[in-house]
XYZ file of C-alpha atoms in Angstrom:
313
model
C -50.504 -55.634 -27.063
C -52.407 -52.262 -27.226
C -49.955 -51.043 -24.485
C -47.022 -52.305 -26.425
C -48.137 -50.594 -29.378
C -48.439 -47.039 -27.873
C -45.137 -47.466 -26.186
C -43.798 -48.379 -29.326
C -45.447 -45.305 -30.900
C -44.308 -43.362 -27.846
C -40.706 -43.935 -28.819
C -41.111 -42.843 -32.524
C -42.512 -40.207 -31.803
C -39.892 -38.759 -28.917
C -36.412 -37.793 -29.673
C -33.885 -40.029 -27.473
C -33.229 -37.349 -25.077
C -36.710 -36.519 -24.491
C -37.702 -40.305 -24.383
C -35.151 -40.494 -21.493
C -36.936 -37.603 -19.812
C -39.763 -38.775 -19.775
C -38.560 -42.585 -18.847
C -37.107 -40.969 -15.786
C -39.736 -39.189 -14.651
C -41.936 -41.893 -15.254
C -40.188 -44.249 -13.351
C -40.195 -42.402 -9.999
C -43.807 -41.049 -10.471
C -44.337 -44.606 -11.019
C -43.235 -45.559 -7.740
C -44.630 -42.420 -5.584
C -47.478 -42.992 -7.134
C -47.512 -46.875 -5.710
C -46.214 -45.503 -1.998
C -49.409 -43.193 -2.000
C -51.197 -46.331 -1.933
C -50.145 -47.710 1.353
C -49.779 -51.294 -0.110
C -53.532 -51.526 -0.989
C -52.098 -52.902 -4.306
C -50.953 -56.116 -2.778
C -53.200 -56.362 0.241
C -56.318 -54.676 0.001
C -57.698 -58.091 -2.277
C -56.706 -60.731 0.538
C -58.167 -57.621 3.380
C -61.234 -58.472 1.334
C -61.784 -61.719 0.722
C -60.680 -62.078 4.572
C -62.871 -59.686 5.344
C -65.755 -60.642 3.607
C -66.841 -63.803 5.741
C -66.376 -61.996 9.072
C -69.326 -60.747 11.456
C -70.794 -57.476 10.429
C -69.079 -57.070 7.183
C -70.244 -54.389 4.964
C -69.132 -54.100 1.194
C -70.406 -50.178 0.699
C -67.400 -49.473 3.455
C -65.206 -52.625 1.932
C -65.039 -50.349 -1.156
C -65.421 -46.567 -0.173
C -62.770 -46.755 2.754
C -59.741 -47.919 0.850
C -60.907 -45.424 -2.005
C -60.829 -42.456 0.548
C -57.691 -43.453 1.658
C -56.070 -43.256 -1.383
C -57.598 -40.132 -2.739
C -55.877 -38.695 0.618
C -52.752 -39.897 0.056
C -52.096 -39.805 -3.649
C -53.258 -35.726 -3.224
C -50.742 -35.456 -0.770
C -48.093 -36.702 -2.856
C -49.183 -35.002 -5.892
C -49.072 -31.454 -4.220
C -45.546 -32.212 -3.124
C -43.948 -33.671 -6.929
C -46.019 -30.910 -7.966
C -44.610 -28.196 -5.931
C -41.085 -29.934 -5.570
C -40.548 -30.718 -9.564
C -38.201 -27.711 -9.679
C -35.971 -29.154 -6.850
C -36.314 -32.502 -8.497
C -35.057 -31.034 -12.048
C -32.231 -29.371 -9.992
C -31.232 -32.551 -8.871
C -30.666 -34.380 -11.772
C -28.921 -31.261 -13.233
C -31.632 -31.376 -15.607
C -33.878 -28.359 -16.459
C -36.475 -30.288 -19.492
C -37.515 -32.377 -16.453
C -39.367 -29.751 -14.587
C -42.044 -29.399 -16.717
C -42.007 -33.777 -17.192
C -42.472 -33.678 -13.421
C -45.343 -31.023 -13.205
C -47.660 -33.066 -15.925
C -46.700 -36.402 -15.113
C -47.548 -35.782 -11.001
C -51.114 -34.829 -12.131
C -51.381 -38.494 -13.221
C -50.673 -39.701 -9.299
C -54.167 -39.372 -8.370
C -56.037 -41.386 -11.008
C -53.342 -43.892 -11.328
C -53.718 -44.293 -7.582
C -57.812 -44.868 -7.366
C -57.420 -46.372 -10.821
C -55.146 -49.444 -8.796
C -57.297 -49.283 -5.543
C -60.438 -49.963 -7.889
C -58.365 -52.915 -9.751
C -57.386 -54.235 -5.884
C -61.222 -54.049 -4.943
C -62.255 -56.044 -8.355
C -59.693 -57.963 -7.865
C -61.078 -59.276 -4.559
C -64.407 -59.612 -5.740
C -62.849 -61.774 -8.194
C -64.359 -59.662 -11.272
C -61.321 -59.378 -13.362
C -63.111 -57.862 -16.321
C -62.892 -54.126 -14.622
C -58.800 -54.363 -14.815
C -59.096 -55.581 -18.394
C -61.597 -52.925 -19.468
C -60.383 -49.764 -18.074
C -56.816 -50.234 -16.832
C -55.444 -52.032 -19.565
C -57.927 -51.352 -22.572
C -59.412 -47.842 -21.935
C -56.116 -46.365 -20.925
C -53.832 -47.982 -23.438
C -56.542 -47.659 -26.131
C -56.928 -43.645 -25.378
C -53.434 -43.501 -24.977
C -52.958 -45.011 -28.348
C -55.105 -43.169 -30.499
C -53.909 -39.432 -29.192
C -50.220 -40.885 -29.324
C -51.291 -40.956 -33.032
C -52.512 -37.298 -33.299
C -49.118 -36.141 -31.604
C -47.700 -38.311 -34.472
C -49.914 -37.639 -37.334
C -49.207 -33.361 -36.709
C -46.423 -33.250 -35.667
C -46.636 -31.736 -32.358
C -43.854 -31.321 -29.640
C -42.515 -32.998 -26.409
C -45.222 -31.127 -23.998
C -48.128 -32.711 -26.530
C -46.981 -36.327 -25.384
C -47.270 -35.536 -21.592
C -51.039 -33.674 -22.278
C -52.154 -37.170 -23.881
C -50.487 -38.814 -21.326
C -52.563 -36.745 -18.315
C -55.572 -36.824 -20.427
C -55.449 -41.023 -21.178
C -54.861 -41.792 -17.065
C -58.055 -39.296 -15.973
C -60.591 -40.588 -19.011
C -59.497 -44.325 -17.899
C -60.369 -43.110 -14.345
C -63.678 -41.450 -15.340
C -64.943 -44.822 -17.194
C -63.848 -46.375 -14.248
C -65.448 -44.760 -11.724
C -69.011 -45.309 -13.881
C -68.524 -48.752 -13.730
C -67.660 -48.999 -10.307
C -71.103 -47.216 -9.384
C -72.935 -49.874 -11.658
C -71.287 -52.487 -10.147
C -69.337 -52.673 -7.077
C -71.937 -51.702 -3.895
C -73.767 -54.511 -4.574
C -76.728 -53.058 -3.056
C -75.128 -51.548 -0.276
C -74.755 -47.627 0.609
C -71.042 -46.291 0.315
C -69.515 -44.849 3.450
C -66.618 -44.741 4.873
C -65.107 -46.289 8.054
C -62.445 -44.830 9.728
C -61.733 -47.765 12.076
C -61.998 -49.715 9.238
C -59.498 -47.487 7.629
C -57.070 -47.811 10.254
C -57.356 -52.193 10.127
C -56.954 -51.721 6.168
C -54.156 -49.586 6.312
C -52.198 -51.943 9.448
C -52.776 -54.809 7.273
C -51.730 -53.295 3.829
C -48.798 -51.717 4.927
C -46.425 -54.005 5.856
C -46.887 -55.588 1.783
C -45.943 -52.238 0.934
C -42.078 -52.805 0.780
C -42.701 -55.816 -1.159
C -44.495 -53.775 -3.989
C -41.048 -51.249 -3.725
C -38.781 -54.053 -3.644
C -40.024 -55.359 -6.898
C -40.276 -52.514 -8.870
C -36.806 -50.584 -7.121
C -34.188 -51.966 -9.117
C -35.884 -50.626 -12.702
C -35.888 -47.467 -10.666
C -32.929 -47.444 -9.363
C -30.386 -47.740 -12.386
C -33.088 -45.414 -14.166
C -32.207 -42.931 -11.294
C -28.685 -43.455 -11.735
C -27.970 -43.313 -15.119
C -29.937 -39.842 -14.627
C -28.178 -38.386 -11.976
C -24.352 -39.342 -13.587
C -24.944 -39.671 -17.764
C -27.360 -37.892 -20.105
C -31.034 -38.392 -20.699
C -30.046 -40.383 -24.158
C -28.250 -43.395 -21.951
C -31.489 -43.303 -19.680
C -34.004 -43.603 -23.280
C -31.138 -46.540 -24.845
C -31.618 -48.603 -21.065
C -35.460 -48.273 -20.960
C -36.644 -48.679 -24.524
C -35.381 -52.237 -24.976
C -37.105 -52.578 -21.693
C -40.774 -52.494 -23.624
C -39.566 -55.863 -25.457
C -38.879 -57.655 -21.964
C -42.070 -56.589 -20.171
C -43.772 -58.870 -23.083
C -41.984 -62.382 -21.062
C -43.800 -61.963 -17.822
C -46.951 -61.256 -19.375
C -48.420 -64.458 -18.952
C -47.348 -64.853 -15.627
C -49.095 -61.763 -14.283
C -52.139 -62.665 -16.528
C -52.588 -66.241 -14.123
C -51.379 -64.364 -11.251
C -54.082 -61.521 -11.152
C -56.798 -64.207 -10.480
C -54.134 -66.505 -8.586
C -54.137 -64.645 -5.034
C -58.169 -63.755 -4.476
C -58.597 -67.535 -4.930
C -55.901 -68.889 -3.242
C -56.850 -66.418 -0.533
C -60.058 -68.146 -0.594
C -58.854 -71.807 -0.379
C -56.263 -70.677 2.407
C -59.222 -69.296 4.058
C -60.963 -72.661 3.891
C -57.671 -74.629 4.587
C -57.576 -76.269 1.529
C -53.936 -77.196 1.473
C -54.522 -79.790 -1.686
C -56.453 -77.685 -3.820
C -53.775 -74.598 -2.999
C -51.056 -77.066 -3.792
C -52.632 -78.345 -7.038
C -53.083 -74.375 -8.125
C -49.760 -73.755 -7.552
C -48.238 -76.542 -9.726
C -50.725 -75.708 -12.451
C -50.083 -71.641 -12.652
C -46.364 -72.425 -12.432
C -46.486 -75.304 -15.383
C -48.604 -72.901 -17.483
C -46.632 -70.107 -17.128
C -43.044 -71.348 -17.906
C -44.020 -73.032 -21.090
C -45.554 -70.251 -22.162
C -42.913 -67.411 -21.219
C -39.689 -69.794 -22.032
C -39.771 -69.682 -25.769
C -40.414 -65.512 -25.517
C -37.422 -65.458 -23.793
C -35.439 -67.211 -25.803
C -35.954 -65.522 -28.993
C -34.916 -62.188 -27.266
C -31.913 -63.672 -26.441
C -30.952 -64.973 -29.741
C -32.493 -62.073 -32.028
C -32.318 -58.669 -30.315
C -30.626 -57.418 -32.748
C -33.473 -57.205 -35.464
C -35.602 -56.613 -33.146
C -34.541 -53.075 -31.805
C -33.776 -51.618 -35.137
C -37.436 -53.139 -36.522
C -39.516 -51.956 -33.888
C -37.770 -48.788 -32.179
C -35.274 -47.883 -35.490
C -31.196 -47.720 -36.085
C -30.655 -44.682 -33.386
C -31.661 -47.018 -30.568
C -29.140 -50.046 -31.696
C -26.809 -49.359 -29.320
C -28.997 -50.598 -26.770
């Protein structure tokens, strides 16, 4: 809800053209930003728990390898967006998106650890960190200096400072609870072998994490590259009102895979089966009536929420 609310926000405050900008350049730092990590958003939670009950195992290098891996690779790719948002901006025969490019591609890096720490939580089965600073802290910060920008007045380059600023606070609260409460006990270090059996395992769930988030990418890229940046804003503001239908879905899901990991791990095929059925139940009843009213009422919806200049959406 908070992160519904700032998008909302995020939308009043932006002209269409410069929410279209910004929706664009999102989008593909978005998905760089999710290459960087080598598929440790999918994989590094099962590496874990899989992990975990093998000879040797050590948590300190469990959750300082995958971190140094993606620090290394999430720089990398921020130096080249960085360096290469001129070229980009080129492009897309679109000069505003240079500077979109250059702030949004300092975000890579904490947006990067910020996911690695979630997959590492996530494994330990301690889904309070994602809820805290990932979806809370972020949104929360995010929210209230979306309402400065707002409340003054200020221009276009004001939304992408509060945008920067939101992703590293999120990663700085982060990064104090993970030293309270991830080593366990153990010292931190990091395994290069290990890195090497992390990243072989991770990598091949790496196109699955593209594949599902391509096609929002792709017609974003699209209608960049051939229409203005006000057809990009009117295609990816009504999208805000859609991401509410899988919501609980992901919600069951985030705890779904470290324990199903678990009872695959101890070949419990009737207790896997059973959570299936249950998560799948549970979340059609509760996402089938969403849907359905954004089918029959979109209308009043879009001018309510996001006003009459995005209606033709």
């Amino acid at each position: 809800m908070i992160q519904f609310a700032a998008g909302v926000l995020l939308v009043r405050v932006l002209t269409v053209g410069e929410y279209g900008d910004f929706s664009l350049a999102n989008s593909t730092v978005t998905l760089l930003a999710m290459i960087s990590l080598v598929g440790f958003q999918n994989g590094l939670s099962r590496f874990v728990v899989q992990s975990s009950s093998q000879p040797g195992y050590h948590r300190g290098t469990a959750v300082a390898t995958p971190l140094a891996v993606s620090a290394i690779t999430s720089l990398i790719m921020t130096i080249v967006i960085f360096a290469g948002a001129g070229l980009i901006a080129e492009f897309f025969a679109k000069p505003a998106l240079e500077m979109v490019f250059r702030y949004l591609s300092i975000t890579i890096l904490p947006m990067a650890l910020i996911r690695t720490l979630n997959a590492v939580f996530r494994g330990l089965q301690d889904q309070r960190a994602k809820v805290l600073f990932d979806d809370i802290s972020f949104n929360t910060s995010r929210l209230v200096l979306l309402g400065f920008v707002f409340a003054f007045g200020m221009h276009f380059e004001a939304v992408l400072i509060v945008y920067v600023l939101a992703t590293w606070v999120s990663l700085a609260a982060y990064v104090g609870y993970f030293l309270r409460h991830a080593p366990g006990g153990d010292a931190l270090r990091i395994d290069w072998k290990y890195a090497g059996e992390l990243v072989r395992f991770c990598l091949p769930l790496l196109g699955f994490a593209v594949l599902s988030n391509l096609m929002i990418w792709q017609i974003s890229t699209i209608l960049g590259f051939y229409h203005e940046s006000e057809q990009v804003a009117l295609f990816t503001a009504p999208q805000r009102l859609t991401n509410f239908v899988p919501v609980p879905l992901l919600s069951l899901a985030y705890m779904y895979l470290p324990i199903a990991s678990t009872l695959t791990a101890l070949e419990d095929r009737e207790a896997l089966a059973g959570l299936y059925r249950s998560v799948t139940r549970w979340a059609f009843w509760i996402t089938f009536p969403a849907l359905l009213y954004l089918l029959f009422d979109a209308e009043f919806l879009l001018r309510t929420i996001f006003g009459e200049k995005y209606l033709p959406a």
